[in-house]
C-alpha positions as MATLAB code, in Angstrom:
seq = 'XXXXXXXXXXXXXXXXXXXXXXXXXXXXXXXXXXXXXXXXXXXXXXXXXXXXXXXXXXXXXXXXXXXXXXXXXXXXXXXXXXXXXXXXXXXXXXXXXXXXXXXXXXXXXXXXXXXXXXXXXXXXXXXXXXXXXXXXXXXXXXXXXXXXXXXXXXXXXXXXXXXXXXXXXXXXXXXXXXXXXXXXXXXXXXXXXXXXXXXXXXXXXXXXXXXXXXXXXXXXXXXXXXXXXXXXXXXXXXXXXXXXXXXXXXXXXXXXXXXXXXXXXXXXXXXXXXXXXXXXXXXXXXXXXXXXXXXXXXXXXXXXXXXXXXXX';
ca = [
     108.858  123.479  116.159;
     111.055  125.224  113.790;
     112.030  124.092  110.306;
     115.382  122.942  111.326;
     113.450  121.172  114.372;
     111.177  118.930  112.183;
     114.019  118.304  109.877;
     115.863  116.653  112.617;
     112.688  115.270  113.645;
     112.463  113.176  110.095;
     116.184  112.650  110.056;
     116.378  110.862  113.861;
     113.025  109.274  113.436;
     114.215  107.026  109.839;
     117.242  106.164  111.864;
     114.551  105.102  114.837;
     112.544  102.902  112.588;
     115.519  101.473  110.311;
     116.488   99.394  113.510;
     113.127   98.097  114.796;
     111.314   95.368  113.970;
     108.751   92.822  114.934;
     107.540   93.761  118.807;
     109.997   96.404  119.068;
     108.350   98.327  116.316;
     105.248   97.407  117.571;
     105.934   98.902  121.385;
     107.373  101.932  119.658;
     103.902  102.088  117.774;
     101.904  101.560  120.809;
     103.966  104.532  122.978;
     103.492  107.036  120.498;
     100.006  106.213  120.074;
      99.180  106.212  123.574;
     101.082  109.848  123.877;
      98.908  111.452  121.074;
      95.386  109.743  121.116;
      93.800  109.820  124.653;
      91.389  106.683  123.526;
      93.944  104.731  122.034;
      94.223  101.068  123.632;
      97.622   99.385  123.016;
      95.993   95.521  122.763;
      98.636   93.246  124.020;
      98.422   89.553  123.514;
      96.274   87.047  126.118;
      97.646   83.289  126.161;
      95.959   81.147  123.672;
      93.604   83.960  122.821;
      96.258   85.739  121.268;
      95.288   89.564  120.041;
      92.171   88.289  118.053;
      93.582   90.278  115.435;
      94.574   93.690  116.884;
      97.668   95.137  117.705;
      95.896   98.585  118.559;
      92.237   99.845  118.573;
      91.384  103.768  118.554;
      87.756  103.721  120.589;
      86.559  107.375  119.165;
      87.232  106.729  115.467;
      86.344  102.769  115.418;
      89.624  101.708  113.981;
      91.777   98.306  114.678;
      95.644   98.974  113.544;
      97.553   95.768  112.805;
     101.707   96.221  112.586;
     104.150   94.560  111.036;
     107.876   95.571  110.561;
     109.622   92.327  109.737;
     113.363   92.867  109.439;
     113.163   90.895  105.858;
     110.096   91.969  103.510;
     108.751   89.049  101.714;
     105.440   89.432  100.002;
     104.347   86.447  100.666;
     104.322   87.179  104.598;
     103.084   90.059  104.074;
     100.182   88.462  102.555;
     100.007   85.724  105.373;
     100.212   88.717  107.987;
      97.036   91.190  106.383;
      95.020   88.071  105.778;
      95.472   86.521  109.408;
      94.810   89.489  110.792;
      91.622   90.845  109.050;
      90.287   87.118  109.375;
      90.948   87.383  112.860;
      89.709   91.101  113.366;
      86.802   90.151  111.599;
      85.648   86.928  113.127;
      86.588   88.011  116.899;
      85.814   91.871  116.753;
      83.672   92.954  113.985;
      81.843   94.932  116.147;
      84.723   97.124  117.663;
      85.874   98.720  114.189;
      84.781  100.073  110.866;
      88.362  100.934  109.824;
      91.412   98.379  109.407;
      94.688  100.203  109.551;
      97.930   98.344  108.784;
     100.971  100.021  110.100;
     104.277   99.641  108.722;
     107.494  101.028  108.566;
     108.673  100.654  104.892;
     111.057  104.102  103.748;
     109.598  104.079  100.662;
     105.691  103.696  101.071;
     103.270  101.042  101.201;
     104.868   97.858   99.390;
     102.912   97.317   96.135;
     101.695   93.652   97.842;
      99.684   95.431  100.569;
      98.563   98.051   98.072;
      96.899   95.108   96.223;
      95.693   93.559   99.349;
      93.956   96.895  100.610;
      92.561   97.438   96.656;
      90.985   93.955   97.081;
      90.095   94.314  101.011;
      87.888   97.495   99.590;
      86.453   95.706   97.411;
      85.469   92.339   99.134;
      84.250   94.171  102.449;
      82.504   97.349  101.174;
      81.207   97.797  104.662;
      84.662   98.607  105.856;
      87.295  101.490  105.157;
      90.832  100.323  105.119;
      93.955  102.719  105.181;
      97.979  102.852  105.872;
      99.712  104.017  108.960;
     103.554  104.471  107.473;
     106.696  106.918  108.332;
     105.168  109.913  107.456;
     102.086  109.287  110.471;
     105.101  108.761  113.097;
     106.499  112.143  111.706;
     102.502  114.121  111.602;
     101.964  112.808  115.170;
     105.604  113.680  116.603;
     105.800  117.441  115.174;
     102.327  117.830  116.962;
     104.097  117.121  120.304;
     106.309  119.174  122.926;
     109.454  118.558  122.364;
     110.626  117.013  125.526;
     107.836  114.599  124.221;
     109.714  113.802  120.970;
     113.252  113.454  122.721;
     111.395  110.909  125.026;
     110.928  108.591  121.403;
     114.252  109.916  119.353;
     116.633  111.303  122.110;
     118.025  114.754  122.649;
     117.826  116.776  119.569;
     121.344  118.685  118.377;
     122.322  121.790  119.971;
     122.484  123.826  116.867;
     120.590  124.158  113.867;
     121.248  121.326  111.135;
     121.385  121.176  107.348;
     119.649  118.267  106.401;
     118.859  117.562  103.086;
     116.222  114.005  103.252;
     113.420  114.122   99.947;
     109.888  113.234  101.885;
     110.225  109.529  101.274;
     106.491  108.518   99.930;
     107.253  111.816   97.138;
     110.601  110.242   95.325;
     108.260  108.299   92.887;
     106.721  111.274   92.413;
     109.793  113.616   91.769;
     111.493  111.055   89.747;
     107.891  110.808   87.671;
     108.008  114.444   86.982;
     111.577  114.315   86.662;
     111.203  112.104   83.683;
     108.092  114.012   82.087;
     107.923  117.052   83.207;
     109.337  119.079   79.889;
     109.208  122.630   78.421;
     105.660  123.042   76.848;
     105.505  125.022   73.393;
     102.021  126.922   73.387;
     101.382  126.954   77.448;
      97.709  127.227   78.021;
      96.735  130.146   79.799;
      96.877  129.928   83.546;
      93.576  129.752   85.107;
      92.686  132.762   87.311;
      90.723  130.800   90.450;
      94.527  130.128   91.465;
      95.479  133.211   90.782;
      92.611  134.928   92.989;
      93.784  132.254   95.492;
      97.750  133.778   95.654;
      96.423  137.141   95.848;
      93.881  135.779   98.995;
      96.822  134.540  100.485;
      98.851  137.864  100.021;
     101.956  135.697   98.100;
     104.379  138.599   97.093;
     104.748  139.046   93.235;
     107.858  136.808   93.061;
     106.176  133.926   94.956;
     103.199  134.112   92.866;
     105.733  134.505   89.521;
     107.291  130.899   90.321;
     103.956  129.294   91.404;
     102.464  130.334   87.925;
     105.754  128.851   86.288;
     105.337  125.461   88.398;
     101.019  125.863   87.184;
     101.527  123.930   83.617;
     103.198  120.520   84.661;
     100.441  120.041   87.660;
      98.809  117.615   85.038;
     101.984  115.418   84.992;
     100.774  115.040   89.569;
      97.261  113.980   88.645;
      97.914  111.328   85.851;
     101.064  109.775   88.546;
      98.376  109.579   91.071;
      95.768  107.863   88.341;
      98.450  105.455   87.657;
      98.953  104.109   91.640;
      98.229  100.589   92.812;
      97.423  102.305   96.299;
      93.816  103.976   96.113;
      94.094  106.269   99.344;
      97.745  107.113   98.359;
      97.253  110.470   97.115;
      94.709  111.508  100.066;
      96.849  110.187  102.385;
      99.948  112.298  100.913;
      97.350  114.902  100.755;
      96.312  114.848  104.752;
      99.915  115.006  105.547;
     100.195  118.346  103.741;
      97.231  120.023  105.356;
      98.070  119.031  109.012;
     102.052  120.091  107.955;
     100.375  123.708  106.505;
      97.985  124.236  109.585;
     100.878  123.235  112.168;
     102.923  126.033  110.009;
      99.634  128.271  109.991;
      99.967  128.584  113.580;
     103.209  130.362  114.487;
     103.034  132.411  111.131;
     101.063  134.041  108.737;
     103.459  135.246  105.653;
     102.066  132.946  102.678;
     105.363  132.846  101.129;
     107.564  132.105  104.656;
     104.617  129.158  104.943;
     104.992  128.122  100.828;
     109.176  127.887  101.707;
     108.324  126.014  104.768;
     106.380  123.427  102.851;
     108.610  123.473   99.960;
     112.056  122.406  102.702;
     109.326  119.976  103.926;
     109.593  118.116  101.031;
     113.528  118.477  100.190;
     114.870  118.801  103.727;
     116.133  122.607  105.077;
     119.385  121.719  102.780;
     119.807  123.592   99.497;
     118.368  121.554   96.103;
     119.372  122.383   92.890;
     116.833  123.947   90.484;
     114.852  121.427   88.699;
     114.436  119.642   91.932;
     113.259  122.927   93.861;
     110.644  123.263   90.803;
     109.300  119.667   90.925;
     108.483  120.250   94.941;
     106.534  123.711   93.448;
     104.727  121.622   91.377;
     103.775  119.014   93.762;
     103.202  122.126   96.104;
     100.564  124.007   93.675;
      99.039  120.347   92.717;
      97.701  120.627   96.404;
      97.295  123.841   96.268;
      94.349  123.919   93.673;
      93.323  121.025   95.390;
      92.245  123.167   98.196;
      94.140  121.234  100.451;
      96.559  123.929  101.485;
      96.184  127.502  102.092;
      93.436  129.550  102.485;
      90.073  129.496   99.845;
      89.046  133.008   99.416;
      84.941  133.023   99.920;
      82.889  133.073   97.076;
      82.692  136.763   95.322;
      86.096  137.984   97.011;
      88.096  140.231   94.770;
      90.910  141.971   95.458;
      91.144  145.331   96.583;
      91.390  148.149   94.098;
      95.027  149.307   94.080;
      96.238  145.586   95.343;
      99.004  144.475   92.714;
      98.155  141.281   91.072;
      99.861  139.246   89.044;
      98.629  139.192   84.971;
];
């Protein structure tokens, strides 16, 4: 797809999910599971027995998905709903999973009640891993599709290229957190050169590399917001959707910087920002970046070439 493609991707797919709830979001779940995992098996519920706890099991990776997309968020419920169905899950098909997934449709993230609730989860059943399926999974498993495929779920897409300026929902706390701290440092440390030897691995042009170094300080600012989340698979989560949004980019070209822009609209929508808010998606960008999560890790020993410009 191209940029302006997955933009109207996010754009039609938060005005999908605004309007379903209950078993409609759970069908819409189930279809665009079944499209993009062959051994996914949409459980549907049995008469008394119910869905012992399952509203979707994925055979290959052991994992039980439970939804829930009330049209009014209440934590309480919320609590109700994980606890029912992990009992359940547990007492009626502990031996068809090792991973608990609750899916949800909430704009903004995980609600900070089911953060707790998978924190504790963790913690009370070491045996099992427990994770999130949110907006940002619909939007990773539609881009990966054809696009008749996606106009099946969203409808047609529009005949012309759109501006569309949407912030990557799960990164406003995030932006607004670096927003708020994110300040002119007197002193700046020196930049680190594995980065550096990363750019020039990845052939970044000298003005590419020039704003990544500028974005370099402030990375600090990502890691404590991350140590400060309820949600403990948050930032690998965030993480995973970078990598499979990089290597889907990877694919169709191999310009480091028309990939870095790419990723950078990914986060702000293929609209223009202004330029604090371009420079707090470049430091969420290089956060992941010397995370090894995006881009290419030179081998160990490489050097560049002798004549190659890089950057001081």
């Amino acid at each position: 797809m191209e940029l302006w493609e997955r933009s109207s991707v996010r754009f039609m797919l938060h005005a999908k999910l605004d309007d379903l709830h209950g078993e409609a979001f759970e069908e819409f779940f189930h279809r665009v599971m079944c499209v993009s995992e062959p051994g996914f098996l949409n459980v549907r519920t049995a008469g008394r027995r119910g869905d012992q706890g399952a509203d979707g099991l994925l055979l290959s990776d052991r994992k039980l998905y439970a939804c829930y997309a009330p049209q009014t968020v209440t934590p309480a419920k919320i609590a109700d709903k994980f606890g029912s169905d992990l009992f359940k899950a547990l007492e009626q098909r502990k031996n068809e999973f090792h991973t608990f997934v609750f899916v949800h449709s909430d704009r903004r993230g995980i609600h900070p009640e089911v953060a707790s609730l998978l924190a504790g989860a963790r913690t009370n059943y070491p045996e099992l891993t427990f994770e999130n399926f949110g907006r940002t999974h619909f939007y990773t498993r539609l881009c990966r599709m054809e696009r008749w495929q996606v106009e099946d779920f969203l409808g047609p897409f529009p005949a012309a290229p759109v501006a569309v300026s949407v912030v990557l929902d799960e990164l406003i706390p995030l932006l607004d957190h670096l927003a708020a701290f994110r300040r002119p440092f007197e002193d700046l440390p020196a930049i680190p050169r594995p980065p550096l030897t990363k750019m020039d691995y990845n052939g970044f042009s000298w003005d590419v590399r020039h704003r990544l170094c500028l974005a370099l300080p402030y990375v600090k600012h990502v890691e404590e917001y991350y140590r400060g989340r309820l949600d403990p698979n948050e930032r690998d989560e965030v993480a995973a959707g970078f990598r499979a949004h990089y290597e889907t980019i990877a694919r169709t070209s191999a310009d480091a910087d028309e990939i870095l822009w790419q990723l950078e609209r990914h986060i702000l929508g293929n609209a223009s920002q202004r330029s604090p808010m371009e420079l707090n998606a470049l430091v969420v960008l290089m956060y992941y970046f010397e995370e090894c999560e995006i881009f290419k890790v030179p081998p160990a020993g490489w050097a560049p070439e002798t004549g190659v410009e890089v950057l001081a």
